[in-house]
C-alpha atoms as one frame of an Amber mdcrd trajectory, in Angstrom:
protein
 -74.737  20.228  80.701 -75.848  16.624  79.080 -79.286  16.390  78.500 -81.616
  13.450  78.050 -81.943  14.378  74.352 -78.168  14.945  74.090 -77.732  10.975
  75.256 -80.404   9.699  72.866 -78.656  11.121  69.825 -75.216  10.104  70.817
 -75.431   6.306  69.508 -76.836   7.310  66.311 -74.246  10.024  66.045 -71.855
   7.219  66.772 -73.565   4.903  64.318 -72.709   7.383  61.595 -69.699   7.857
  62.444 -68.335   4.556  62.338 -70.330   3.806  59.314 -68.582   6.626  57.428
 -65.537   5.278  59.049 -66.352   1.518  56.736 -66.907   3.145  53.936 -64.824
   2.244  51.425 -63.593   5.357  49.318 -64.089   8.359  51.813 -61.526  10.073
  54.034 -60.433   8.329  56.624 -61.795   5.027  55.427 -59.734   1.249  56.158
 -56.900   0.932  53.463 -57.271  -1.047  50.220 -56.401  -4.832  50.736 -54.051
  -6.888  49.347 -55.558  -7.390  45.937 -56.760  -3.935  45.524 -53.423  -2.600
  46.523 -51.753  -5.557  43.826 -53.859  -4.315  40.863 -52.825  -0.614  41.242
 -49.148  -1.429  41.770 -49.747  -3.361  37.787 -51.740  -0.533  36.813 -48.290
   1.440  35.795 -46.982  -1.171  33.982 -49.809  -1.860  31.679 -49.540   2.145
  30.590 -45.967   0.756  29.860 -46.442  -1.948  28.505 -46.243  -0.955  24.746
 -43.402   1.668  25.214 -41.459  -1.626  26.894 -42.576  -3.832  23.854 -40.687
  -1.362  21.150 -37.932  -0.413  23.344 -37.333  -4.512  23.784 -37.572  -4.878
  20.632 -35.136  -2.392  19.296 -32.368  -2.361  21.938 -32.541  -5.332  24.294
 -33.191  -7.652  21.185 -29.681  -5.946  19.028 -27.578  -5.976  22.286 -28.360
 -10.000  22.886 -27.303 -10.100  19.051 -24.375  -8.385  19.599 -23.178 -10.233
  22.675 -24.113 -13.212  21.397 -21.580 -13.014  18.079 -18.832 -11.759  20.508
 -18.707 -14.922  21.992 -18.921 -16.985  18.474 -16.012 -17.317  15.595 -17.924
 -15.601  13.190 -15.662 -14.436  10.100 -16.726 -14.336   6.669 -16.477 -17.939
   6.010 -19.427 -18.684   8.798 -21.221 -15.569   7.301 -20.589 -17.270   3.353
 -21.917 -20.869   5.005 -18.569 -22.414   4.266 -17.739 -23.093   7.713 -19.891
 -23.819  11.180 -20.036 -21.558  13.464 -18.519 -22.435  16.733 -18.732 -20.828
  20.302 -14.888 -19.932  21.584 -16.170 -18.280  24.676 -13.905 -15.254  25.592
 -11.219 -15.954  23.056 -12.362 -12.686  20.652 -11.789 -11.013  24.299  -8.048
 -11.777  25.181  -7.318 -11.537  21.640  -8.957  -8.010  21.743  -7.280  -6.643
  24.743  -3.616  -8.619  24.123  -3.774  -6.235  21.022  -1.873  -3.451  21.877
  -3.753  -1.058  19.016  -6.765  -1.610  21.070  -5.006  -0.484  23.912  -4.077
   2.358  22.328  -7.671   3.423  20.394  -9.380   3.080  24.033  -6.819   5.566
  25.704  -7.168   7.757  22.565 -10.882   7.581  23.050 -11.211   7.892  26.319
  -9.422  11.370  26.237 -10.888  12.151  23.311 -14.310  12.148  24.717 -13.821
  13.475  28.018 -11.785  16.184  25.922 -15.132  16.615  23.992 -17.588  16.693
  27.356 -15.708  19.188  28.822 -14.971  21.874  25.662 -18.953  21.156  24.544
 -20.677  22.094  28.346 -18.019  24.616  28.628 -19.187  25.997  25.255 -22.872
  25.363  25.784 -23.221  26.665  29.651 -21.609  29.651  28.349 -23.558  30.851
  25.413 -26.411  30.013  27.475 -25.488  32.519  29.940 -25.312  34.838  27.380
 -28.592  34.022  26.236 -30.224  35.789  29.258 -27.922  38.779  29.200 -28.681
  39.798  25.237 -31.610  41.739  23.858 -34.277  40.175  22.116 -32.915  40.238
  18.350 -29.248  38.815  19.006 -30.738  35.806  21.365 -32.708  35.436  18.268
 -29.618  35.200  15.796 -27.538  33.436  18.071 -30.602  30.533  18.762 -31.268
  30.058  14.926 -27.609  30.009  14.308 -27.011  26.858  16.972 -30.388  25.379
  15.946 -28.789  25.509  12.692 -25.608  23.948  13.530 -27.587  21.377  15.421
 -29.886  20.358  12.411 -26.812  19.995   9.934 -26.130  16.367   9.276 -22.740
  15.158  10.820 -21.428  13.934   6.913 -21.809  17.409   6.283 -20.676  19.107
   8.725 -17.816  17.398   8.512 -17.508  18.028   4.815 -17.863  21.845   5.337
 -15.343  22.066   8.300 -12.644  20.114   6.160 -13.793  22.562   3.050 -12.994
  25.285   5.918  -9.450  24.246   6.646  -8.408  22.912   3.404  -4.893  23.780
   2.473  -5.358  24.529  -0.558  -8.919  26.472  -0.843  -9.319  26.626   2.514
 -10.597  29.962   4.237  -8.796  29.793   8.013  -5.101  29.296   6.694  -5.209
  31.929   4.369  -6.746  34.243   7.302  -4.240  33.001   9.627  -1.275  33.370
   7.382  -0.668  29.008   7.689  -0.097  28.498   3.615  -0.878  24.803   2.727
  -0.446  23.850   6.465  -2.201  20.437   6.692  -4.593  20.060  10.133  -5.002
  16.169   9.127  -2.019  15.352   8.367  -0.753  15.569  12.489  -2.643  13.425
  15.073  -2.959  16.175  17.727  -4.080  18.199  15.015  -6.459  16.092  13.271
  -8.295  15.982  16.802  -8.462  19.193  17.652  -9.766  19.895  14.400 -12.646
  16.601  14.704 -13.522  17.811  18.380 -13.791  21.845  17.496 -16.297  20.196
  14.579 -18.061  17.667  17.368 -18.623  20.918  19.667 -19.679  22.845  16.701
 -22.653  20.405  16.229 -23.094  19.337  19.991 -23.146  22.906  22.244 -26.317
  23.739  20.861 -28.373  20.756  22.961 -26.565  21.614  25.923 -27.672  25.814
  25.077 -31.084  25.648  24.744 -31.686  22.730  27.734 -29.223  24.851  30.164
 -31.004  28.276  29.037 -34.536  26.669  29.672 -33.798  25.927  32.992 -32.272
  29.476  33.534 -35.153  30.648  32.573 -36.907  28.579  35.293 -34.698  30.204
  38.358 -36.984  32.206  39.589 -35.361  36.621  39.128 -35.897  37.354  42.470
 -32.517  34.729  43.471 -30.403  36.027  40.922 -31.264  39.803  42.174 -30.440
  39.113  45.753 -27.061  37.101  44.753 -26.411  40.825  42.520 -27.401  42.721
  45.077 -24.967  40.648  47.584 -21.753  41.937  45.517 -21.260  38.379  43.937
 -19.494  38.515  40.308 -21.349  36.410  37.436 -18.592  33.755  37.884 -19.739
  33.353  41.171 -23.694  33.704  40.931 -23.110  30.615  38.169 -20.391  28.570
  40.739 -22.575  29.203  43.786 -26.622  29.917  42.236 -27.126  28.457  39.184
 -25.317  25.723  38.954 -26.468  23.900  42.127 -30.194  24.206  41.299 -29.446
  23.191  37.712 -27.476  19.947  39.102 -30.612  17.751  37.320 -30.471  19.336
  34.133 -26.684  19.442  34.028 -26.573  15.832  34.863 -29.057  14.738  31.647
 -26.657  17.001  29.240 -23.253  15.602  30.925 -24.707  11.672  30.182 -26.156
  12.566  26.750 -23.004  14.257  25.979 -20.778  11.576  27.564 -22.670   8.663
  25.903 -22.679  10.873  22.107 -19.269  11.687  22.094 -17.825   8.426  22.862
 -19.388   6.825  19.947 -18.368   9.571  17.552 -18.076   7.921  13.853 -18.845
   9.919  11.109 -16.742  12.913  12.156 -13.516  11.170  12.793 -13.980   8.856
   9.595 -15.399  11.574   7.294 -12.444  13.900   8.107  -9.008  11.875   8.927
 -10.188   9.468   6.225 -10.925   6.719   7.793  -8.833   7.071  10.722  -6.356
   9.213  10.422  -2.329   7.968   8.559  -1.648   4.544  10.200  -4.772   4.714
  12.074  -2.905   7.659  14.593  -6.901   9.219  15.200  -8.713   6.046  15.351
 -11.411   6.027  18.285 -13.264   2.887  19.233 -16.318   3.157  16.987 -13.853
   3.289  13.757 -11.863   0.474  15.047 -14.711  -2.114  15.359 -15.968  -0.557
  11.917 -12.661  -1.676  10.448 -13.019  -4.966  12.543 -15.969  -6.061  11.324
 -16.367  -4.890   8.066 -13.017  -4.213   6.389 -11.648  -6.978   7.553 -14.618
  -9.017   7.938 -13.714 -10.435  11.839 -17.571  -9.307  12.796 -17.091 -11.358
  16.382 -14.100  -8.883  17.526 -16.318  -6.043  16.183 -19.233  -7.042  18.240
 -16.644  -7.793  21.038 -15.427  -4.115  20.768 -19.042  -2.732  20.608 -19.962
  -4.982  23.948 -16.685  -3.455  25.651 -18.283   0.406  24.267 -21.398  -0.675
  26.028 -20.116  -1.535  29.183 -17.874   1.078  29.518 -20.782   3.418  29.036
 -22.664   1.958  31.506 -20.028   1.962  34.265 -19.354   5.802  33.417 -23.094
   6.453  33.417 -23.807   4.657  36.906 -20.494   5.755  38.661 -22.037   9.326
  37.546 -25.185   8.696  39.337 -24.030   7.390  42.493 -21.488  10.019  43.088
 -24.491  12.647  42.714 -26.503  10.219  45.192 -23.770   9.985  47.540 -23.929
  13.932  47.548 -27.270  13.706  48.091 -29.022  15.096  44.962 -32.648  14.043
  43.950 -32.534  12.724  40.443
């Protein structure tokens, strides 16, 4: 039932309310204008800003460089000052892919990597799985033993893997009954023994990130998928693996992106590339390029054609997982 003193406090009621309702900065209030909504869409960037300054400085800043020379003739002589540089456009380009070596060192690489990828998350996912099925003491050993294997520098890992499977002093061909068999002196073999030394160093990023996030599935999905009758095969095909998809996706691209630019294994151990170049791989080649034989413009060419190769593989990576529907 409304009562006289139930109408006289309605407007003030109502005053309130709409008053509250103005108010900048409570619940419920108008939404920030134009220029308020303009300075906190900057506000990000200005936390950026420095991060951007060093990361323009030490990539975009090298990659201009690089570009730039690719498109110059810029040989020893323009480096000396006894001749002008010149710009010839896309000349170092059709020379570089008329060549039928380069042909050949981006096949070789191309395989090589991939061959690489696939043998270090392989190695990595696995060991990781073992990770959460071990006690307490051998997860131990076997995390200090790939932490070690990660912190060894690659000249000498390399060194000690040749030492290894030396022909002469060499520990794995007198256990395997080999004699003075000779893993460099073959081109399949000299790459299977570079990529077995490339996992050796790599698995152990791909471990510890894919145990970590193991260790973040929560014990209560893995129980039910047990409980269900599914094999381990099948708990990783069907469980993990799916709500890993982010994590695997940052080891595939770091893995993709370090083992296509592999260098010091391949040079430290084939010598340089390998009899008649037979293991060369793309980072060796411009190496040779641009410093052995002092054509720096094809070398920066080759390094531009690394770059952009990466960056296809990388984004065709991401869309497929975005076509598939996968929040990265």
């Amino acid at each position: 039932m409304t009562t006289p003193d139930t109408l006289a406090e309605r407007p003030g009621r109502a005053a309130v309310t709409t008053a509250a309702r103005r108010a900048p900065g409570r619940r419920g209030g108008p939404t920030a204008g134009p220029a308020t909504r303009g300075r906190a869409g900057w506000t990000p960037w200005l936390y950026l800003a420095p991060a951007l300054a060093v990361l323009g400085a030490l990539l975009v800043y090298p990659i201009w460089q690089l570009g730039l020379i690719s498109f110059l003739e810029y040989t020893q002589a323009q480096v000396s000052g006894g001749q002008p540089t010149s710009f010839v456009g896309l000349d170092n380009y059709t020379e570089l892919f008329a060549d039928p070596q380069f042909r050949q060192v981006l096949l070789a690489t191309v395989l090589f990597a991939a061959a690489c990828v696939v043998s270090t998350l392989a190695t990595g996912c696995a060991l990781a799985v073992l990770l959460t099925r071990v006690r307490a003491v051998p997860r131990l050993a076997l995390m200090l033993a790939a932490l070690g294997a990660w912190a060894t520098p690659a000249v000498t890992g390399s060194t000690v893997w040749l030492f290894l499977f030396d022909p002469d002093f060499g520990p794995v061909n007198r256990v395997l009954g080999l004699g003075d068999h000779s893993w460099t002196y073959g081109r399949l073999s000299a790459f299977a023994l570079v990529l077995l030394e490339v996992v050796w160093c790599s698995f152990p990023f791909v471990m510890v990130t894919v145990y970590a996030g193991i260790r973040a599935v929560p014990s209560e999905v893995l129980e039910a998928a047990a409980l269900d009758g599914a094999s381990q095969w099948r708990i990783w095909r069907s469980v993990l693996a799916p709500m890993l998809r982010p994590i695997l996706v940052v080891v595939t691209i770091q893995s993709v992106i370090w083992d296509f630019k592999v260098f010091t294994q391949i040079y430290v151990m084939t010598g340089g590339g390998g009899i008649a170049g037979q293991n060369l791989v793309l980072n060796v080649y411009a190496y040779q390029k641009a410093f052995a034989a002092s054509q720096y413009s094809l070398g920066s060419a080759i390094g531009v054609v690394m770059l952009v190769l990466l960056l296809a593989v990388t984004l065709v990576y991401l869309r497929l997982l975005r076509r598939q529907g996968e929040e990265l």
